[in-house]
Amino acid sequence: MDLIDAHKITQTRPEPRPGTLYIVGTPIGNLGDLSPRAKSLLNKVSLIACEDTRRSGQLLKIIESKVPLISYHKHNLKSRISEILEILDKNGSIALISDAGLPGINDPGEELVRSARLNNHEVICIPGPCAATTALVISGLPSERFCFEGFLPKKQSIRKERLKEISEERRTIVIYESPHKIQKLLEDLSILCGKERPIQIARELTKRYEESIGETIEQAIEYFNKNKPKGEFTIVLGGNNKKKEKITESEALSKLNKLIKQGEKSNFAARKVAEETGYTKKWLYSKLHKKLDK
Ligand code: SAM
C-alpha cells in the first residue's frame, strides 16, 4: 500500500458522534478479535445496551470500561427502545452489543436500528466477528452467492416446510444449530438432500478446540455417532446442484398426472415435477386445473 492509500483509510471522524447508535461486533470466542475501534468506543459512549449485563460486564471489565450498561433483550425491547431513543434525542451516544458476535444476526438489534432510523438518528456499525460469515469463508463451499437461515423454527410444521425449502435452495446455506439438536437436523437433511450433499460444520470457531466437520452429510452423521456434540456449531450446507431434466411440456404433464394417479396430492406432485424439470409449479398447476375443468 502506498502512503496516500494508507492516509486515506486512516481518515476517520472522531467518535462517538452525538445522537448516534453504534452496533458493535464483539468476539465469538477469542477475545483478541475485539477491534481497537470497538474497544475505544465501548470506553467512550454514554451508555451500552446489551443482552446480558453480567456477561457483558465481564467484557467491559477486561477493557477497563466504566460506561454504564442496560439490558436490551427480546423480553424488554419495547420499553427499552423508548428509553434509548430519549437518550439519543438528548445527543447521547449508545452502543449496542450482544452476548457474542454481531447484534442483529440472530441477536436483538433489528427493532432498535429501525426505530433509531425512523427517528432520524444515525446508525453506525463497528464491524466484528460473525459466526455465519466466519464459517462460510472456511467451508470451501461456494461463497459467491449464499443465504442465511439462522436457527430453524421450533414449530414442527413450519420447520418441515423450511427444511424442504433448504433442500431445494441452489445457493450455499448457513444454519445455526444447538448441540442437542444437531444430530436430528443432520438426519432430516440426509433424507431431504441426500447423504452425499456437501456440508461443513464449524465447531467452536476462534476458540481453543475449533474444528471443521464434513465433507458430506453422511460423514458428519458418522462423526457425531462417535463424538457427542459439544460446544457451538455453525452449519454450512452446499446448495442443490442437481441438474434439471430437459423434457417437453407434455412429458412434464404426464409425469405430473402419473404422480397424482399414484396417490400424491396435486400440490406436492406439482412441486416435485417443478423441481425436477424446471417448469414452474404455477404453470404445472394451471395446466392441471384446466384439464380438470374440462
Ligand atoms: N450474533 C451472533 C453472530 O454474529 O454470529 C450469533 C448469535 S446466535 C444467538 C448463536 C449461535 O451462533 C450459536 O448457537 C451457534 O450456532 C453460532 N455461533 C456463535 N458462536 C460460534 C462459534 N464460536 N462457533 C460456531 N458457531 C457459533
PDB file of C-alpha atoms and ligand atoms in Angstrom:
ATOM      1  CA  MET A   1       0.000   0.000   0.000  1.00  0.00           C
ATOM      2  CA  ASP A   2       1.426   3.432  -0.852  1.00  0.00           C
ATOM      3  CA  LEU A   3       1.411   6.356   1.564  1.00  0.00           C
ATOM      4  CA  ILE A   4      -1.601   8.078   0.018  1.00  0.00           C
ATOM      5  CA  ASP A   5      -3.788   4.963   0.397  1.00  0.00           C
ATOM      6  CA  ALA A   6      -2.654   4.471   3.967  1.00  0.00           C
ATOM      7  CA  HIS A   7      -3.530   8.091   4.695  1.00  0.00           C
ATOM      8  CA  LYS A   8      -6.971   7.691   3.133  1.00  0.00           C
ATOM      9  CA  ILE A   9      -8.005   4.727   5.245  1.00  0.00           C
ATOM     10  CA  THR A  10      -6.999   6.422   8.475  1.00  0.00           C
ATOM     11  CA  GLN A  11      -9.180   9.475   7.776  1.00  0.00           C
ATOM     12  CA  THR A  12     -11.941   8.966  10.325  1.00  0.00           C
ATOM     13  CA  ARG A  13     -14.349  11.300  12.056  1.00  0.00           C
ATOM     14  CA  PRO A  14     -13.979  11.489  15.836  1.00  0.00           C
ATOM     15  CA  GLU A  15     -16.148   9.014  17.728  1.00  0.00           C
ATOM     16  CA  PRO A  16     -18.580   8.744  19.359  1.00  0.00           C
ATOM     17  CA  ARG A  17     -20.797  11.145  17.479  1.00  0.00           C
ATOM     18  CA  PRO A  18     -23.682  12.682  19.430  1.00  0.00           C
ATOM     19  CA  GLY A  19     -27.156  11.197  18.915  1.00  0.00           C
ATOM     20  CA  THR A  20     -25.712   8.106  17.237  1.00  0.00           C
ATOM     21  CA  LEU A  21     -26.487   4.430  17.726  1.00  0.00           C
ATOM     22  CA  TYR A  22     -23.452   2.171  17.304  1.00  0.00           C
ATOM     23  CA  ILE A  23     -23.881  -1.524  16.516  1.00  0.00           C
ATOM     24  CA  VAL A  24     -20.703  -3.073  17.844  1.00  0.00           C
ATOM     25  CA  GLY A  25     -19.398  -6.546  16.979  1.00  0.00           C
ATOM     26  CA  THR A  26     -17.791  -8.445  19.876  1.00  0.00           C
ATOM     27  CA  PRO A  27     -15.778 -11.705  19.843  1.00  0.00           C
ATOM     28  CA  ILE A  28     -17.443 -15.100  19.273  1.00  0.00           C
ATOM     29  CA  GLY A  29     -14.810 -16.831  21.385  1.00  0.00           C
ATOM     30  CA  ASN A  30     -11.388 -15.289  21.049  1.00  0.00           C
ATOM     31  CA  LEU A  31     -11.069 -12.008  22.963  1.00  0.00           C
ATOM     32  CA  GLY A  32      -8.253 -10.958  20.653  1.00  0.00           C
ATOM     33  CA  ASP A  33     -10.918 -10.390  17.998  1.00  0.00           C
ATOM     34  CA  LEU A  34     -12.295  -7.289  19.724  1.00  0.00           C
ATOM     35  CA  SER A  35     -11.147  -4.497  17.425  1.00  0.00           C
ATOM     36  CA  PRO A  36      -9.235  -1.475  18.792  1.00  0.00           C
ATOM     37  CA  ARG A  37     -12.027   0.723  17.440  1.00  0.00           C
ATOM     38  CA  ALA A  38     -14.692  -1.291  19.299  1.00  0.00           C
ATOM     39  CA  LYS A  39     -12.601  -1.168  22.468  1.00  0.00           C
ATOM     40  CA  SER A  40     -12.157   2.588  22.231  1.00  0.00           C
ATOM     41  CA  LEU A  41     -15.833   3.229  21.507  1.00  0.00           C
ATOM     42  CA  LEU A  42     -17.011   0.987  24.357  1.00  0.00           C
ATOM     43  CA  ASN A  43     -14.984   3.236  26.657  1.00  0.00           C
ATOM     44  CA  LYS A  44     -16.471   6.464  25.360  1.00  0.00           C
ATOM     45  CA  VAL A  45     -20.212   6.133  24.626  1.00  0.00           C
ATOM     46  CA  SER A  46     -22.820   7.441  27.084  1.00  0.00           C
ATOM     47  CA  LEU A  47     -24.440   4.018  27.559  1.00  0.00           C
ATOM     48  CA  ILE A  48     -24.055   0.399  26.409  1.00  0.00           C
ATOM     49  CA  ALA A  49     -27.153  -1.719  25.749  1.00  0.00           C
ATOM     50  CA  CYS A  50     -26.502  -5.467  25.932  1.00  0.00           C
ATOM     51  CA  GLU A  51     -28.371  -8.769  26.155  1.00  0.00           C
ATOM     52  CA  ASP A  52     -26.975  -9.887  29.495  1.00  0.00           C
ATOM     53  CA  THR A  53     -25.435  -7.262  31.781  1.00  0.00           C
ATOM     54  CA  ARG A  54     -23.452  -9.845  33.792  1.00  0.00           C
ATOM     55  CA  ARG A  55     -21.888 -11.373  30.705  1.00  0.00           C
ATOM     56  CA  SER A  56     -21.084  -8.064  29.015  1.00  0.00           C
ATOM     57  CA  GLY A  57     -19.900  -6.701  32.372  1.00  0.00           C
ATOM     58  CA  GLN A  58     -17.025  -9.205  32.174  1.00  0.00           C
ATOM     59  CA  LEU A  59     -16.005  -7.900  28.771  1.00  0.00           C
ATOM     60  CA  LEU A  60     -16.141  -4.286  29.969  1.00  0.00           C
ATOM     61  CA  LYS A  61     -14.015  -5.194  32.977  1.00  0.00           C
ATOM     62  CA  ILE A  62     -11.332  -6.619  30.692  1.00  0.00           C
ATOM     63  CA  ILE A  63     -11.250  -3.460  28.572  1.00  0.00           C
ATOM     64  CA  GLU A  64     -11.496  -1.250  31.687  1.00  0.00           C
ATOM     65  CA  SER A  65     -14.660   0.474  30.527  1.00  0.00           C
ATOM     66  CA  LYS A  66     -16.710   2.258  33.174  1.00  0.00           C
ATOM     67  CA  VAL A  67     -19.609   3.040  30.812  1.00  0.00           C
ATOM     68  CA  PRO A  68     -22.979   2.057  32.373  1.00  0.00           C
ATOM     69  CA  LEU A  69     -24.794  -0.991  30.977  1.00  0.00           C
ATOM     70  CA  ILE A  70     -28.518  -1.585  30.486  1.00  0.00           C
ATOM     71  CA  SER A  71     -30.152  -4.803  29.401  1.00  0.00           C
ATOM     72  CA  TYR A  72     -31.754  -4.949  25.980  1.00  0.00           C
ATOM     73  CA  HIS A  73     -33.253  -8.304  25.057  1.00  0.00           C
ATOM     74  CA  LYS A  74     -36.306  -9.809  23.384  1.00  0.00           C
ATOM     75  CA  HIS A  75     -38.408  -9.530  26.580  1.00  0.00           C
ATOM     76  CA  ASN A  76     -37.909  -5.784  27.174  1.00  0.00           C
ATOM     77  CA  LEU A  77     -37.442  -4.433  23.628  1.00  0.00           C
ATOM     78  CA  LYS A  78     -40.409  -2.070  23.623  1.00  0.00           C
ATOM     79  CA  SER A  79     -39.774  -0.228  26.875  1.00  0.00           C
ATOM     80  CA  ARG A  80     -36.031  -0.092  26.268  1.00  0.00           C
ATOM     81  CA  ILE A  81     -36.340   1.328  22.768  1.00  0.00           C
ATOM     82  CA  SER A  82     -38.180   4.401  24.057  1.00  0.00           C
ATOM     83  CA  GLU A  83     -35.586   4.876  26.839  1.00  0.00           C
ATOM     84  CA  ILE A  84     -32.729   4.575  24.351  1.00  0.00           C
ATOM     85  CA  LEU A  85     -34.371   6.985  21.887  1.00  0.00           C
ATOM     86  CA  GLU A  86     -34.754   9.526  24.665  1.00  0.00           C
ATOM     87  CA  ILE A  87     -31.001   9.400  25.321  1.00  0.00           C
ATOM     88  CA  LEU A  88     -30.228   9.695  21.596  1.00  0.00           C
ATOM     89  CA  ASP A  89     -32.623  12.660  21.352  1.00  0.00           C
ATOM     90  CA  LYS A  90     -30.590  14.353  24.083  1.00  0.00           C
ATOM     91  CA  ASN A  91     -27.478  13.846  21.953  1.00  0.00           C
ATOM     92  CA  GLY A  92     -26.159  10.899  23.937  1.00  0.00           C
ATOM     93  CA  SER A  93     -24.381   8.071  22.100  1.00  0.00           C
ATOM     94  CA  ILE A  94     -25.346   4.428  22.581  1.00  0.00           C
ATOM     95  CA  ALA A  95     -23.507   1.224  21.753  1.00  0.00           C
ATOM     96  CA  LEU A  96     -25.473  -1.979  21.253  1.00  0.00           C
ATOM     97  CA  ILE A  97     -23.629  -5.248  21.838  1.00  0.00           C
ATOM     98  CA  SER A  98     -24.864  -8.835  22.095  1.00  0.00           C
ATOM     99  CA  ASP A  99     -23.518 -11.800  24.079  1.00  0.00           C
ATOM    100  CA  ALA A 100     -21.225 -12.633  21.154  1.00  0.00           C
ATOM    101  CA  GLY A 101     -20.801 -11.616  17.538  1.00  0.00           C
ATOM    102  CA  LEU A 102     -22.791  -9.072  15.598  1.00  0.00           C
ATOM    103  CA  PRO A 103     -26.000  -7.697  17.100  1.00  0.00           C
ATOM    104  CA  GLY A 104     -28.885  -8.130  14.667  1.00  0.00           C
ATOM    105  CA  ILE A 105     -27.630 -11.503  13.412  1.00  0.00           C
ATOM    106  CA  ASN A 106     -29.861 -13.868  15.385  1.00  0.00           C
ATOM    107  CA  ASP A 107     -29.453 -11.489  18.294  1.00  0.00           C
ATOM    108  CA  PRO A 108     -31.539  -8.446  19.254  1.00  0.00           C
ATOM    109  CA  GLY A 109     -30.821  -5.306  17.243  1.00  0.00           C
ATOM    110  CA  GLU A 110     -33.111  -5.051  14.247  1.00  0.00           C
ATOM    111  CA  GLU A 111     -36.021  -3.279  16.025  1.00  0.00           C
ATOM    112  CA  LEU A 112     -33.765  -0.759  17.747  1.00  0.00           C
ATOM    113  CA  VAL A 113     -31.975   0.080  14.491  1.00  0.00           C
ATOM    114  CA  ARG A 114     -35.315   0.585  12.735  1.00  0.00           C
ATOM    115  CA  SER A 115     -36.611   2.853  15.497  1.00  0.00           C
ATOM    116  CA  ALA A 116     -33.389   4.886  15.593  1.00  0.00           C
ATOM    117  CA  ARG A 117     -33.550   5.383  11.821  1.00  0.00           C
ATOM    118  CA  LEU A 118     -37.242   6.319  11.915  1.00  0.00           C
ATOM    119  CA  ASN A 119     -36.344   8.957  14.495  1.00  0.00           C
ATOM    120  CA  ASN A 120     -33.573  10.360  12.286  1.00  0.00           C
ATOM    121  CA  HIS A 121     -30.651   9.105  14.330  1.00  0.00           C
ATOM    122  CA  GLU A 122     -27.504   7.965  12.638  1.00  0.00           C
ATOM    123  CA  VAL A 123     -26.727   4.241  12.929  1.00  0.00           C
ATOM    124  CA  ILE A 124     -23.134   3.100  12.533  1.00  0.00           C
ATOM    125  CA  CYS A 125     -21.678  -0.393  12.688  1.00  0.00           C
ATOM    126  CA  ILE A 126     -18.305  -1.153  14.221  1.00  0.00           C
ATOM    127  CA  PRO A 127     -17.849  -4.457  12.359  1.00  0.00           C
ATOM    128  CA  GLY A 128     -16.716  -7.526  14.194  1.00  0.00           C
ATOM    129  CA  PRO A 129     -16.821 -11.336  14.073  1.00  0.00           C
ATOM    130  CA  CYS A 130     -19.949 -13.161  12.954  1.00  0.00           C
ATOM    131  CA  ALA A 131     -20.172 -16.956  13.187  1.00  0.00           C
ATOM    132  CA  ALA A 132     -22.115 -17.237   9.902  1.00  0.00           C
ATOM    133  CA  THR A 133     -19.591 -15.492   7.657  1.00  0.00           C
ATOM    134  CA  THR A 134     -16.615 -16.932   9.559  1.00  0.00           C
ATOM    135  CA  ALA A 135     -17.912 -20.484   8.982  1.00  0.00           C
ATOM    136  CA  LEU A 136     -18.770 -19.731   5.352  1.00  0.00           C
ATOM    137  CA  VAL A 137     -15.335 -18.477   4.348  1.00  0.00           C
ATOM    138  CA  ILE A 138     -13.545 -21.517   5.758  1.00  0.00           C
ATOM    139  CA  SER A 139     -16.046 -24.051   4.364  1.00  0.00           C
ATOM    140  CA  GLY A 140     -14.646 -24.229   0.846  1.00  0.00           C
ATOM    141  CA  LEU A 141     -18.261 -24.210  -0.399  1.00  0.00           C
ATOM    142  CA  PRO A 142     -19.360 -21.592  -2.958  1.00  0.00           C
ATOM    143  CA  SER A 143     -19.472 -18.203  -1.236  1.00  0.00           C
ATOM    144  CA  GLU A 144     -20.258 -16.034  -4.243  1.00  0.00           C
ATOM    145  CA  ARG A 145     -23.964 -16.477  -3.545  1.00  0.00           C
ATOM    146  CA  PHE A 146     -25.203 -17.734  -0.209  1.00  0.00           C
ATOM    147  CA  CYS A 147     -28.175 -17.413   2.131  1.00  0.00           C
ATOM    148  CA  PHE A 148     -28.556 -17.352   5.875  1.00  0.00           C
ATOM    149  CA  GLU A 149     -31.215 -19.371   7.687  1.00  0.00           C
ATOM    150  CA  GLY A 150     -30.190 -18.792  11.320  1.00  0.00           C
ATOM    151  CA  PHE A 151     -31.969 -21.206  13.673  1.00  0.00           C
ATOM    152  CA  LEU A 152     -34.748 -23.344  12.248  1.00  0.00           C
ATOM    153  CA  PRO A 153     -38.232 -22.680  13.667  1.00  0.00           C
ATOM    154  CA  LYS A 154     -39.261 -24.819  16.664  1.00  0.00           C
ATOM    155  CA  LYS A 155     -42.827 -25.484  15.476  1.00  0.00           C
ATOM    156  CA  GLN A 156     -42.731 -28.830  13.664  1.00  0.00           C
ATOM    157  CA  SER A 157     -44.972 -27.930  10.719  1.00  0.00           C
ATOM    158  CA  ILE A 158     -43.020 -24.715   9.952  1.00  0.00           C
ATOM    159  CA  ARG A 159     -39.670 -26.467  10.499  1.00  0.00           C
ATOM    160  CA  LYS A 160     -40.678 -29.179   7.992  1.00  0.00           C
ATOM    161  CA  GLU A 161     -41.608 -26.580   5.393  1.00  0.00           C
ATOM    162  CA  ARG A 162     -38.352 -24.653   5.979  1.00  0.00           C
ATOM    163  CA  LEU A 163     -36.281 -27.837   5.641  1.00  0.00           C
ATOM    164  CA  LYS A 164     -37.952 -28.541   2.314  1.00  0.00           C
ATOM    165  CA  GLU A 165     -37.055 -25.036   1.108  1.00  0.00           C
ATOM    166  CA  ILE A 166     -33.483 -25.507   2.301  1.00  0.00           C
ATOM    167  CA  SER A 167     -33.158 -28.802   0.425  1.00  0.00           C
ATOM    168  CA  GLU A 168     -34.232 -27.074  -2.814  1.00  0.00           C
ATOM    169  CA  GLU A 169     -32.099 -23.957  -2.372  1.00  0.00           C
ATOM    170  CA  ARG A 170     -29.375 -23.676  -5.012  1.00  0.00           C
ATOM    171  CA  ARG A 171     -27.132 -21.286  -3.068  1.00  0.00           C
ATOM    172  CA  THR A 172     -24.922 -22.274  -0.137  1.00  0.00           C
ATOM    173  CA  ILE A 173     -26.929 -22.139   3.091  1.00  0.00           C
ATOM    174  CA  VAL A 174     -25.697 -21.161   6.558  1.00  0.00           C
ATOM    175  CA  ILE A 175     -27.604 -22.525   9.556  1.00  0.00           C
ATOM    176  CA  TYR A 176     -27.153 -22.089  13.318  1.00  0.00           C
ATOM    177  CA  GLU A 177     -27.953 -25.096  15.494  1.00  0.00           C
ATOM    178  CA  SER A 178     -27.596 -26.037  19.149  1.00  0.00           C
ATOM    179  CA  PRO A 179     -25.538 -29.122  20.086  1.00  0.00           C
ATOM    180  CA  HIS A 180     -28.504 -31.178  21.301  1.00  0.00           C
ATOM    181  CA  LYS A 181     -30.417 -30.742  18.027  1.00  0.00           C
ATOM    182  CA  ILE A 182     -27.633 -31.135  15.501  1.00  0.00           C
ATOM    183  CA  GLN A 183     -27.918 -34.904  15.006  1.00  0.00           C
ATOM    184  CA  LYS A 184     -31.661 -34.721  14.339  1.00  0.00           C
ATOM    185  CA  LEU A 185     -31.049 -31.878  11.870  1.00  0.00           C
ATOM    186  CA  LEU A 186     -28.424 -33.931  10.009  1.00  0.00           C
ATOM    187  CA  GLU A 187     -30.791 -36.912   9.787  1.00  0.00           C
ATOM    188  CA  ASP A 188     -33.537 -34.695   8.353  1.00  0.00           C
ATOM    189  CA  LEU A 189     -31.119 -33.095   5.894  1.00  0.00           C
ATOM    190  CA  SER A 190     -29.859 -36.523   4.847  1.00  0.00           C
ATOM    191  CA  ILE A 191     -33.389 -37.615   3.909  1.00  0.00           C
ATOM    192  CA  LEU A 192     -34.230 -34.411   2.042  1.00  0.00           C
ATOM    193  CA  CYS A 193     -30.892 -33.528   0.439  1.00  0.00           C
ATOM    194  CA  GLY A 194     -29.315 -36.972   0.109  1.00  0.00           C
ATOM    195  CA  LYS A 195     -26.406 -38.204   2.235  1.00  0.00           C
ATOM    196  CA  GLU A 196     -23.821 -37.140  -0.360  1.00  0.00           C
ATOM    197  CA  ARG A 197     -24.680 -33.415  -0.170  1.00  0.00           C
ATOM    198  CA  PRO A 198     -21.536 -31.408   0.768  1.00  0.00           C
ATOM    199  CA  ILE A 199     -21.541 -29.895   4.237  1.00  0.00           C
ATOM    200  CA  GLN A 200     -19.020 -28.283   6.552  1.00  0.00           C
ATOM    201  CA  ILE A 201     -19.827 -27.852  10.215  1.00  0.00           C
ATOM    202  CA  ALA A 202     -17.735 -25.282  12.064  1.00  0.00           C
ATOM    203  CA  ARG A 203     -17.408 -26.074  15.750  1.00  0.00           C
ATOM    204  CA  GLU A 204     -16.157 -23.628  18.381  1.00  0.00           C
ATOM    205  CA  LEU A 205     -14.930 -21.024  15.873  1.00  0.00           C
ATOM    206  CA  THR A 206     -11.997 -18.901  17.079  1.00  0.00           C
ATOM    207  CA  LYS A 207     -11.745 -20.973  20.292  1.00  0.00           C
ATOM    208  CA  ARG A 208      -9.203 -23.493  21.552  1.00  0.00           C
ATOM    209  CA  TYR A 209     -10.983 -26.598  20.238  1.00  0.00           C
ATOM    210  CA  GLU A 210     -12.068 -25.125  16.921  1.00  0.00           C
ATOM    211  CA  GLU A 211     -12.618 -27.748  14.212  1.00  0.00           C
ATOM    212  CA  SER A 212     -14.383 -28.364  10.901  1.00  0.00           C
ATOM    213  CA  ILE A 213     -16.565 -31.432  10.426  1.00  0.00           C
ATOM    214  CA  GLY A 214     -17.596 -32.628   6.934  1.00  0.00           C
ATOM    215  CA  GLU A 215     -17.305 -33.281   3.912  1.00  0.00           C
ATOM    216  CA  THR A 216     -20.707 -34.884   3.281  1.00  0.00           C
ATOM    217  CA  ILE A 217     -23.857 -35.183   5.397  1.00  0.00           C
ATOM    218  CA  GLU A 218     -23.136 -38.903   5.763  1.00  0.00           C
ATOM    219  CA  GLN A 219     -19.623 -38.229   7.097  1.00  0.00           C
ATOM    220  CA  ALA A 220     -20.926 -35.635   9.547  1.00  0.00           C
ATOM    221  CA  ILE A 221     -23.526 -38.129  10.836  1.00  0.00           C
ATOM    222  CA  GLU A 222     -20.778 -40.748  11.294  1.00  0.00           C
ATOM    223  CA  TYR A 223     -18.634 -38.201  13.166  1.00  0.00           C
ATOM    224  CA  PHE A 224     -21.410 -37.412  15.646  1.00  0.00           C
ATOM    225  CA  ASN A 225     -22.185 -41.115  16.139  1.00  0.00           C
ATOM    226  CA  LYS A 226     -18.669 -41.347  17.566  1.00  0.00           C
ATOM    227  CA  ASN A 227     -18.323 -37.886  19.163  1.00  0.00           C
ATOM    228  CA  LYS A 228     -21.011 -36.349  21.359  1.00  0.00           C
ATOM    229  CA  PRO A 229     -21.853 -32.854  20.026  1.00  0.00           C
ATOM    230  CA  LYS A 230     -20.398 -30.256  22.387  1.00  0.00           C
ATOM    231  CA  GLY A 231     -19.898 -26.501  22.002  1.00  0.00           C
ATOM    232  CA  GLU A 232     -21.229 -24.105  19.402  1.00  0.00           C
ATOM    233  CA  PHE A 233     -21.938 -25.103  15.820  1.00  0.00           C
ATOM    234  CA  THR A 234     -22.491 -23.300  12.535  1.00  0.00           C
ATOM    235  CA  ILE A 235     -23.528 -25.423   9.578  1.00  0.00           C
ATOM    236  CA  VAL A 236     -22.635 -24.582   6.006  1.00  0.00           C
ATOM    237  CA  LEU A 237     -24.631 -26.686   3.565  1.00  0.00           C
ATOM    238  CA  GLY A 238     -23.875 -26.886  -0.140  1.00  0.00           C
ATOM    239  CA  GLY A 239     -26.729 -25.813  -2.432  1.00  0.00           C
ATOM    240  CA  ASN A 240     -28.860 -28.163  -4.524  1.00  0.00           C
ATOM    241  CA  ASN A 241     -26.869 -28.681  -7.700  1.00  0.00           C
ATOM    242  CA  LYS A 242     -28.998 -31.406  -9.251  1.00  0.00           C
ATOM    243  CA  LYS A 243     -29.339 -30.753 -12.962  1.00  0.00           C
ATOM    244  CA  LYS A 244     -32.897 -30.282 -14.157  1.00  0.00           C
ATOM    245  CA  GLU A 245     -34.177 -32.873 -16.622  1.00  0.00           C
ATOM    246  CA  LYS A 246     -34.749 -31.433 -20.111  1.00  0.00           C
ATOM    247  CA  ILE A 247     -38.197 -32.621 -21.130  1.00  0.00           C
ATOM    248  CA  THR A 248     -41.086 -31.315 -23.200  1.00  0.00           C
ATOM    249  CA  GLU A 249     -44.212 -29.723 -21.747  1.00  0.00           C
ATOM    250  CA  SER A 250     -46.351 -32.782 -22.462  1.00  0.00           C
ATOM    251  CA  GLU A 251     -43.756 -35.079 -20.858  1.00  0.00           C
ATOM    252  CA  ALA A 252     -43.750 -32.856 -17.749  1.00  0.00           C
ATOM    253  CA  LEU A 253     -47.555 -33.003 -17.624  1.00  0.00           C
ATOM    254  CA  SER A 254     -47.645 -36.760 -17.959  1.00  0.00           C
ATOM    255  CA  LYS A 255     -45.104 -37.006 -15.104  1.00  0.00           C
ATOM    256  CA  LEU A 256     -47.439 -34.872 -13.034  1.00  0.00           C
ATOM    257  CA  ASN A 257     -50.504 -36.978 -13.863  1.00  0.00           C
ATOM    258  CA  LYS A 258     -48.601 -40.154 -13.088  1.00  0.00           C
ATOM    259  CA  LEU A 259     -47.715 -38.920  -9.598  1.00  0.00           C
ATOM    260  CA  ILE A 260     -51.314 -37.887  -8.934  1.00  0.00           C
ATOM    261  CA  LYS A 261     -52.578 -41.270 -10.124  1.00  0.00           C
ATOM    262  CA  GLN A 262     -50.115 -42.855  -7.708  1.00  0.00           C
ATOM    263  CA  GLY A 263     -51.909 -41.005  -4.908  1.00  0.00           C
ATOM    264  CA  GLU A 264     -49.743 -37.901  -4.417  1.00  0.00           C
ATOM    265  CA  LYS A 265     -51.532 -34.644  -3.556  1.00  0.00           C
ATOM    266  CA  SER A 266     -51.607 -32.307  -6.580  1.00  0.00           C
ATOM    267  CA  ASN A 267     -49.753 -29.566  -4.680  1.00  0.00           C
ATOM    268  CA  PHE A 268     -46.899 -31.891  -3.726  1.00  0.00           C
ATOM    269  CA  ALA A 269     -46.810 -33.506  -7.190  1.00  0.00           C
ATOM    270  CA  ALA A 270     -46.604 -30.116  -8.947  1.00  0.00           C
ATOM    271  CA  ARG A 271     -43.767 -29.020  -6.692  1.00  0.00           C
ATOM    272  CA  LYS A 272     -41.837 -32.257  -7.252  1.00  0.00           C
ATOM    273  CA  VAL A 273     -42.199 -32.069 -11.045  1.00  0.00           C
ATOM    274  CA  ALA A 274     -41.257 -28.367 -10.989  1.00  0.00           C
ATOM    275  CA  GLU A 275     -38.145 -29.236  -9.042  1.00  0.00           C
ATOM    276  CA  GLU A 276     -37.145 -31.992 -11.434  1.00  0.00           C
ATOM    277  CA  THR A 277     -37.943 -30.279 -14.700  1.00  0.00           C
ATOM    278  CA  GLY A 278     -37.615 -26.520 -14.269  1.00  0.00           C
ATOM    279  CA  TYR A 279     -41.258 -25.882 -15.336  1.00  0.00           C
ATOM    280  CA  THR A 280     -42.791 -23.661 -12.691  1.00  0.00           C
ATOM    281  CA  LYS A 281     -45.193 -25.080 -10.136  1.00  0.00           C
ATOM    282  CA  LYS A 282     -47.683 -22.352 -11.082  1.00  0.00           C
ATOM    283  CA  TRP A 283     -47.628 -23.353 -14.756  1.00  0.00           C
ATOM    284  CA  LEU A 284     -47.969 -27.069 -13.967  1.00  0.00           C
ATOM    285  CA  TYR A 285     -50.814 -26.340 -11.591  1.00  0.00           C
ATOM    286  CA  SER A 286     -52.655 -24.180 -14.121  1.00  0.00           C
ATOM    287  CA  LYS A 287     -52.450 -26.942 -16.746  1.00  0.00           C
ATOM    288  CA  LEU A 288     -53.706 -29.460 -14.233  1.00  0.00           C
ATOM    289  CA  HIS A 289     -56.711 -27.331 -13.349  1.00  0.00           C
ATOM    290  CA  LYS A 290     -57.502 -26.584 -16.979  1.00  0.00           C
ATOM    291  CA  LYS A 291     -57.663 -30.300 -17.581  1.00  0.00           C
ATOM    292  CA  LEU A 292     -59.820 -30.884 -14.519  1.00  0.00           C
ATOM    293  CA  ASP A 293     -62.202 -28.067 -15.611  1.00  0.00           C
ATOM    294  CA  LYS A 294     -62.870 -29.697 -18.980  1.00  0.00           C
TER     295      LYS A 294
HETATM  296  N1  SAM B   1     -24.826 -12.739  16.646  1.00  0.00           N
HETATM  297  C1  SAM B   1     -24.072 -13.957  16.577  1.00  0.00           C
HETATM  298  C2  SAM B   1     -23.153 -13.881  15.349  1.00  0.00           C
HETATM  299  O1  SAM B   1     -22.929 -12.793  14.840  1.00  0.00           O
HETATM  300  O2  SAM B   1     -22.649 -14.907  14.950  1.00  0.00           O
HETATM  301  C3  SAM B   1     -24.933 -15.188  16.572  1.00  0.00           C
HETATM  302  C4  SAM B   1     -25.766 -15.354  17.781  1.00  0.00           C
HETATM  303  S1  SAM B   1     -26.734 -16.790  17.812  1.00  0.00           S
HETATM  304  C5  SAM B   1     -27.776 -16.439  19.196  1.00  0.00           C
HETATM  305  C6  SAM B   1     -25.658 -18.002  18.477  1.00  0.00           C
HETATM  306  C7  SAM B   1     -25.349 -19.116  17.505  1.00  0.00           C
HETATM  307  O3  SAM B   1     -24.299 -18.702  16.633  1.00  0.00           O
HETATM  308  C8  SAM B   1     -24.809 -20.386  18.162  1.00  0.00           C
HETATM  309  O4  SAM B   1     -25.854 -21.214  18.639  1.00  0.00           O
HETATM  310  C9  SAM B   1     -24.033 -21.026  17.020  1.00  0.00           C
HETATM  311  O5  SAM B   1     -24.915 -21.689  16.142  1.00  0.00           O
HETATM  312  C10 SAM B   1     -23.437 -19.787  16.336  1.00  0.00           C
HETATM  313  N2  SAM B   1     -22.124 -19.498  16.938  1.00  0.00           N
HETATM  314  C11 SAM B   1     -21.812 -18.493  17.780  1.00  0.00           C
HETATM  315  N3  SAM B   1     -20.506 -18.559  18.122  1.00  0.00           N
HETATM  316  C12 SAM B   1     -19.995 -19.637  17.488  1.00  0.00           C
HETATM  317  C13 SAM B   1     -18.702 -20.241  17.454  1.00  0.00           C
HETATM  318  N4  SAM B   1     -17.706 -19.743  18.162  1.00  0.00           N
HETATM  319  N5  SAM B   1     -18.518 -21.322  16.679  1.00  0.00           N
HETATM  320  C14 SAM B   1     -19.532 -21.829  15.943  1.00  0.00           C
HETATM  321  N6  SAM B   1     -20.765 -21.305  15.938  1.00  0.00           N
HETATM  322  C15 SAM B   1     -21.001 -20.236  16.709  1.00  0.00           C
END
